[in-house]
Amino acid sequence: MTATPAAPTTQPAGTPVPDPADTPVLDAPVLDTAYFRRWIAETNRLVRRDGARLTELDAVIGDGDHGANLVRGFGAVAAAVAEQRPATPGALLTLAGTTLTNTVGGASGPLFGTTLRRAGKVLGETGTPTLDELGAALGAGLRSVRKLGGAEVGDATLVDALAPAVTALSDAAGADLPLREALDGAVLAARAGADSTEGLEARKGRASYLGERSVGHQDAGANSVVLLMEALRSAVDAAEAEPAPPESAAGQAAAAAAEPAATAEAAPKTRTGRVGIVLVSHSKAVAESVAALSGALLGSLDPAPLAVAGGTADGGIGTSAELIRAAARSVDEGQGVAVLCDMGSAVLTVKSLLAEEPSPLPQDARIVDAPFLEGAVAINLTSAIGGDLDAVLAAAEDARGYRKR
Ligand code: ADP
Ligand code: MG
């Protein structure tokens, strides 16, 4: 890695030299907002550089979309950061996390999204966190991603790289190591953790479907964590990529247009005051056909407000936070909304949206724990006959207990 002799600045070339007090000195780099902007730019660069390799890793034991997911996600983060110019490291990480959850149609979106959002929240209003504070914030992010995905070290997921990297950062802070040395250590620890996944059987995510056959292959998400750590390291000496763009009306219009997803489909609302139902599937066709079957079984009953969020916003297989938000809003009649998901990233995305503060889902939105088809039939019927949110959730519980032999 080559150190840039000139200190990084946020000024475009040709503008007057800033006050030296505001300028990070090579030997004493600071973790200010400009540093975190450079970190996003570096992450964006590295996931583009290694996107094909990440996708290849995911293709062997997953579904081959991990590189594309991260390229899309961090591209959106870089655009959001350039547009909104968050004022503190905490605000920047929070924006990055929310953007990842909202733009990546795979499990890694809510997983990385939750990690960064939680880290941002822990940093709060701090202008220049210390290494110790950064370690603690990422530690909190690690705890929340463990909680969200249920993975521990040894399950062959991104946690296997993130956990040792966080430990390395905190240990380095405790030992008062210089920043560059500390970050070098975090990169090495993440790399060793990612390498270790090769000998492990995947116990979470899609790779777990392969059981023992996942042994012998590295986890894609763990390799992405290595890139995030490499970017933390290279951001110390990287130059700021671009000057701040002016607040553009076009950008604001695009953001506004992205907000309500026009493709989410809601059944006509025939009367108000019932529990809304949202069916979330990786596949638009599955969501729609399950909705159709559960609707057909209602007979002559007045249909409940029901909307589907199927697939990604561009019609692919995956999960779209945007479609989920729009679907939930479209069925909200003030009596609560029951959200039923198929699996994996659908569940993670909904849980992550529910955990956001404030949540972009309607007040009294609940995730339903039930098999997709049986649950959809049960909750649709219960809402259609006028059951309240508790009754709808109880019907879902019943559907879960229904045995087939
Ligand atoms: P998807 O699995 O939905 O296709 P990606 O391919 O983008 O999403 O991300 C896959 C990565 O996400 C895996 O390599 C793994 O590191 C991580 N992952 C998946 N499920 C979990 C989980 N439950 N807990 C922690 N990490 C997970
Ligand atoms: Mg995948």
PDB file of N, CA, C and O and ligand atoms in Angstrom, residues 58 63-66 69-70 104-109 111 145 148-151 156-159 204-206 219-222 282 345 348, ligand 1:
ATOM      1  N   ASP A  58     -19.978 -17.627  -4.071  1.00  0.00           N
ATOM      2  CA  ASP A  58     -21.396 -17.829  -3.733  1.00  0.00           C
ATOM      3  C   ASP A  58     -22.045 -18.829  -4.699  1.00  0.00           C
ATOM      4  O   ASP A  58     -22.980 -19.531  -4.330  1.00  0.00           O
ATOM      5  N   ASP A  63     -26.122 -19.118  -4.362  1.00  0.00           N
ATOM      6  CA  ASP A  63     -26.881 -18.894  -5.599  1.00  0.00           C
ATOM      7  C   ASP A  63     -26.180 -17.926  -6.558  1.00  0.00           C
ATOM      8  O   ASP A  63     -26.778 -17.489  -7.537  1.00  0.00           O
ATOM      9  N   GLY A  64     -24.924 -17.592  -6.254  1.00  0.00           N
ATOM     10  CA  GLY A  64     -24.143 -16.822  -7.230  1.00  0.00           C
ATOM     11  C   GLY A  64     -24.566 -15.385  -7.431  1.00  0.00           C
ATOM     12  O   GLY A  64     -24.434 -14.860  -8.546  1.00  0.00           O
ATOM     13  N   ASP A  65     -25.032 -14.743  -6.363  1.00  0.00           N
ATOM     14  CA  ASP A  65     -25.413 -13.331  -6.530  1.00  0.00           C
ATOM     15  C   ASP A  65     -24.679 -12.405  -5.563  1.00  0.00           C
ATOM     16  O   ASP A  65     -24.955 -11.211  -5.511  1.00  0.00           O
ATOM     17  N   HIS A  66     -23.754 -12.963  -4.772  1.00  0.00           N
ATOM     18  CA  HIS A  66     -23.196 -12.154  -3.684  1.00  0.00           C
ATOM     19  C   HIS A  66     -22.416 -10.936  -4.192  1.00  0.00           C
ATOM     20  O   HIS A  66     -22.563  -9.835  -3.657  1.00  0.00           O
ATOM     21  N   ASN A  69     -24.804  -8.407  -5.455  1.00  0.00           N
ATOM     22  CA  ASN A  69     -25.522  -7.784  -4.329  1.00  0.00           C
ATOM     23  C   ASN A  69     -24.692  -6.668  -3.707  1.00  0.00           C
ATOM     24  O   ASN A  69     -25.193  -5.566  -3.444  1.00  0.00           O
ATOM     25  N   LEU A  70     -23.411  -6.959  -3.484  1.00  0.00           N
ATOM     26  CA  LEU A  70     -22.584  -5.947  -2.807  1.00  0.00           C
ATOM     27  C   LEU A  70     -22.236  -4.784  -3.737  1.00  0.00           C
ATOM     28  O   LEU A  70     -22.152  -3.631  -3.291  1.00  0.00           O
ATOM     29  N   VAL A 104     -30.222  -4.142  -1.305  1.00  0.00           N
ATOM     30  CA  VAL A 104     -29.673  -5.460  -1.662  1.00  0.00           C
ATOM     31  C   VAL A 104     -30.771  -6.513  -1.566  1.00  0.00           C
ATOM     32  O   VAL A 104     -31.392  -6.651  -0.535  1.00  0.00           O
ATOM     33  N   GLY A 105     -30.994  -7.228  -2.646  1.00  0.00           N
ATOM     34  CA  GLY A 105     -32.050  -8.243  -2.631  1.00  0.00           C
ATOM     35  C   GLY A 105     -31.572  -9.592  -2.151  1.00  0.00           C
ATOM     36  O   GLY A 105     -32.024 -10.619  -2.627  1.00  0.00           O
ATOM     37  N   GLY A 106     -30.641  -9.658  -1.246  1.00  0.00           N
ATOM     38  CA  GLY A 106     -30.161 -10.940  -0.710  1.00  0.00           C
ATOM     39  C   GLY A 106     -29.930 -10.794   0.773  1.00  0.00           C
ATOM     40  O   GLY A 106     -30.021  -9.690   1.317  1.00  0.00           O
ATOM     41  N   ALA A 107     -29.609 -11.915   1.441  1.00  0.00           N
ATOM     42  CA  ALA A 107     -29.436 -11.901   2.894  1.00  0.00           C
ATOM     43  C   ALA A 107     -28.360 -10.917   3.328  1.00  0.00           C
ATOM     44  O   ALA A 107     -28.450 -10.314   4.397  1.00  0.00           O
ATOM     45  N   SER A 108     -27.331 -10.728   2.499  1.00  0.00           N
ATOM     46  CA  SER A 108     -26.229  -9.871   2.925  1.00  0.00           C
ATOM     47  C   SER A 108     -26.662  -8.417   3.123  1.00  0.00           C
ATOM     48  O   SER A 108     -26.030  -7.696   3.894  1.00  0.00           O
ATOM     49  N   GLY A 109     -27.723  -7.978   2.468  1.00  0.00           N
ATOM     50  CA  GLY A 109     -28.197  -6.595   2.631  1.00  0.00           C
ATOM     51  C   GLY A 109     -28.598  -6.308   4.062  1.00  0.00           C
ATOM     52  O   GLY A 109     -27.980  -5.465   4.740  1.00  0.00           O
ATOM     53  N   LEU A 111     -28.033  -8.115   6.624  1.00  0.00           N
ATOM     54  CA  LEU A 111     -26.985  -8.517   7.571  1.00  0.00           C
ATOM     55  C   LEU A 111     -25.914  -7.429   7.696  1.00  0.00           C
ATOM     56  O   LEU A 111     -25.637  -6.938   8.789  1.00  0.00           O
ATOM     57  N   VAL A 145     -25.842  -8.474  14.360  1.00  0.00           N
ATOM     58  CA  VAL A 145     -25.949  -9.366  13.195  1.00  0.00           C
ATOM     59  C   VAL A 145     -26.043 -10.821  13.649  1.00  0.00           C
ATOM     60  O   VAL A 145     -26.745 -11.639  13.043  1.00  0.00           O
ATOM     61  N   LEU A 148     -29.650 -11.179  14.579  1.00  0.00           N
ATOM     62  CA  LEU A 148     -30.544 -11.202  13.406  1.00  0.00           C
ATOM     63  C   LEU A 148     -30.442 -12.527  12.653  1.00  0.00           C
ATOM     64  O   LEU A 148     -31.445 -13.136  12.304  1.00  0.00           O
ATOM     65  N   GLY A 149     -29.211 -12.975  12.390  1.00  0.00           N
ATOM     66  CA  GLY A 149     -29.049 -14.171  11.553  1.00  0.00           C
ATOM     67  C   GLY A 149     -28.882 -15.455  12.333  1.00  0.00           C
ATOM     68  O   GLY A 149     -28.907 -16.539  11.753  1.00  0.00           O
ATOM     69  N   GLY A 150     -28.687 -15.351  13.649  1.00  0.00           N
ATOM     70  CA  GLY A 150     -28.549 -16.542  14.478  1.00  0.00           C
ATOM     71  C   GLY A 150     -27.239 -17.285  14.286  1.00  0.00           C
ATOM     72  O   GLY A 150     -27.115 -18.424  14.725  1.00  0.00           O
ATOM     73  N   ALA A 151     -26.260 -16.679  13.637  1.00  0.00           N
ATOM     74  CA  ALA A 151     -25.001 -17.394  13.377  1.00  0.00           C
ATOM     75  C   ALA A 151     -23.967 -17.066  14.447  1.00  0.00           C
ATOM     76  O   ALA A 151     -23.878 -15.926  14.904  1.00  0.00           O
ATOM     77  N   ALA A 156     -19.666 -20.886   9.534  1.00  0.00           N
ATOM     78  CA  ALA A 156     -19.249 -20.609   8.147  1.00  0.00           C
ATOM     79  C   ALA A 156     -20.069 -19.492   7.504  1.00  0.00           C
ATOM     80  O   ALA A 156     -20.670 -19.672   6.439  1.00  0.00           O
ATOM     81  N   THR A 157     -20.098 -18.347   8.174  1.00  0.00           N
ATOM     82  CA  THR A 157     -20.755 -17.163   7.611  1.00  0.00           C
ATOM     83  C   THR A 157     -19.818 -15.968   7.770  1.00  0.00           C
ATOM     84  O   THR A 157     -18.699 -16.106   8.270  1.00  0.00           O
ATOM     85  N   LEU A 158     -20.333 -14.807   7.426  1.00  0.00           N
ATOM     86  CA  LEU A 158     -19.560 -13.572   7.581  1.00  0.00           C
ATOM     87  C   LEU A 158     -19.146 -13.328   9.030  1.00  0.00           C
ATOM     88  O   LEU A 158     -18.161 -12.625   9.290  1.00  0.00           O
ATOM     89  N   VAL A 159     -19.883 -13.907   9.972  1.00  0.00           N
ATOM     90  CA  VAL A 159     -19.533 -13.755  11.395  1.00  0.00           C
ATOM     91  C   VAL A 159     -18.131 -14.310  11.664  1.00  0.00           C
ATOM     92  O   VAL A 159     -17.400 -13.789  12.506  1.00  0.00           O
ATOM     93  N   LYS A 204     -25.690 -21.848   8.389  1.00  0.00           N
ATOM     94  CA  LYS A 204     -26.680 -20.776   8.203  1.00  0.00           C
ATOM     95  C   LYS A 204     -26.667 -20.363   6.742  1.00  0.00           C
ATOM     96  O   LYS A 204     -25.678 -20.543   6.039  1.00  0.00           O
ATOM     97  N   GLY A 205     -27.759 -19.732   6.320  1.00  0.00           N
ATOM     98  CA  GLY A 205     -27.831 -19.241   4.943  1.00  0.00           C
ATOM     99  C   GLY A 205     -27.992 -20.379   3.939  1.00  0.00           C
ATOM    100  O   GLY A 205     -28.133 -21.548   4.304  1.00  0.00           O
ATOM    101  N   ARG A 206     -27.976 -19.996   2.655  1.00  0.00           N
ATOM    102  CA  ARG A 206     -28.218 -20.980   1.594  1.00  0.00           C
ATOM    103  C   ARG A 206     -27.219 -22.128   1.595  1.00  0.00           C
ATOM    104  O   ARG A 206     -27.553 -23.259   1.252  1.00  0.00           O
ATOM    105  N   ASP A 219     -16.670 -19.268   2.551  1.00  0.00           N
ATOM    106  CA  ASP A 219     -17.918 -18.506   2.552  1.00  0.00           C
ATOM    107  C   ASP A 219     -17.723 -17.154   1.862  1.00  0.00           C
ATOM    108  O   ASP A 219     -16.737 -16.454   2.118  1.00  0.00           O
ATOM    109  N   ALA A 220     -18.674 -16.810   1.022  1.00  0.00           N
ATOM    110  CA  ALA A 220     -18.571 -15.552   0.265  1.00  0.00           C
ATOM    111  C   ALA A 220     -18.655 -14.332   1.181  1.00  0.00           C
ATOM    112  O   ALA A 220     -17.849 -13.396   1.075  1.00  0.00           O
ATOM    113  N   GLY A 221     -19.619 -14.336   2.090  1.00  0.00           N
ATOM    114  CA  GLY A 221     -19.824 -13.175   2.971  1.00  0.00           C
ATOM    115  C   GLY A 221     -18.604 -12.902   3.846  1.00  0.00           C
ATOM    116  O   GLY A 221     -18.269 -11.746   4.118  1.00  0.00           O
ATOM    117  N   ALA A 222     -17.941 -13.970   4.294  1.00  0.00           N
ATOM    118  CA  ALA A 222     -16.737 -13.783   5.117  1.00  0.00           C
ATOM    119  C   ALA A 222     -15.652 -13.085   4.297  1.00  0.00           C
ATOM    120  O   ALA A 222     -14.901 -12.247   4.801  1.00  0.00           O
ATOM    121  N   HIS A 282     -39.412 -14.710  -2.252  1.00  0.00           N
ATOM    122  CA  HIS A 282     -38.307 -14.454  -3.171  1.00  0.00           C
ATOM    123  C   HIS A 282     -38.810 -14.352  -4.601  1.00  0.00           C
ATOM    124  O   HIS A 282     -38.116 -13.817  -5.461  1.00  0.00           O
ATOM    125  N   SER A 345     -33.545 -14.301   3.164  1.00  0.00           N
ATOM    126  CA  SER A 345     -33.441 -12.838   3.126  1.00  0.00           C
ATOM    127  C   SER A 345     -34.793 -12.167   3.286  1.00  0.00           C
ATOM    128  O   SER A 345     -34.864 -11.015   3.725  1.00  0.00           O
ATOM    129  N   LEU A 348     -35.128 -11.971   7.027  1.00  0.00           N
ATOM    130  CA  LEU A 348     -34.129 -11.040   7.572  1.00  0.00           C
ATOM    131  C   LEU A 348     -34.479  -9.597   7.232  1.00  0.00           C
ATOM    132  O   LEU A 348     -34.324  -8.698   8.048  1.00  0.00           O
TER     133      LEU A 348
HETATM  134  P1  ADP B   1     -28.290 -14.698  -0.342  1.00  0.00           P
HETATM  135  O1  ADP B   1     -27.767 -15.794   0.563  1.00  0.00           O
HETATM  136  O2  ADP B   1     -29.685 -14.286   0.035  1.00  0.00           O
HETATM  137  O3  ADP B   1     -28.128 -15.034  -1.788  1.00  0.00           O
HETATM  138  P2  ADP B   1     -25.864 -13.129  -0.440  1.00  0.00           P
HETATM  139  O4  ADP B   1     -25.401 -14.126  -1.440  1.00  0.00           O
HETATM  140  O5  ADP B   1     -25.701 -11.713  -0.800  1.00  0.00           O
HETATM  141  O6  ADP B   1     -27.374 -13.404  -0.045  1.00  0.00           O
HETATM  142  O7  ADP B   1     -25.080 -13.345   0.914  1.00  0.00           O
HETATM  143  C1  ADP B   1     -24.666 -14.606   1.324  1.00  0.00           C
HETATM  144  C2  ADP B   1     -23.798 -14.456   2.565  1.00  0.00           C
HETATM  145  O8  ADP B   1     -24.581 -13.998   3.652  1.00  0.00           O
HETATM  146  C3  ADP B   1     -23.220 -15.776   3.014  1.00  0.00           C
HETATM  147  O9  ADP B   1     -22.009 -16.040   2.362  1.00  0.00           O
HETATM  148  C4  ADP B   1     -23.039 -15.597   4.515  1.00  0.00           C
HETATM  149  O10 ADP B   1     -21.787 -15.031   4.849  1.00  0.00           O
HETATM  150  C5  ADP B   1     -24.084 -14.566   4.859  1.00  0.00           C
HETATM  151  N1  ADP B   1     -25.224 -15.151   5.572  1.00  0.00           N
HETATM  152  C6  ADP B   1     -26.317 -15.744   5.043  1.00  0.00           C
HETATM  153  N2  ADP B   1     -27.179 -16.115   6.022  1.00  0.00           N
HETATM  154  C7  ADP B   1     -26.601 -15.742   7.194  1.00  0.00           C
HETATM  155  C8  ADP B   1     -26.977 -15.799   8.574  1.00  0.00           C
HETATM  156  N3  ADP B   1     -28.131 -16.363   8.955  1.00  0.00           N
HETATM  157  N4  ADP B   1     -26.145 -15.256   9.498  1.00  0.00           N
HETATM  158  C9  ADP B   1     -24.975 -14.685   9.138  1.00  0.00           C
HETATM  159  N5  ADP B   1     -24.567 -14.586   7.854  1.00  0.00           N
HETATM  160  C10 ADP B   1     -25.353 -15.112   6.906  1.00  0.00           C
END
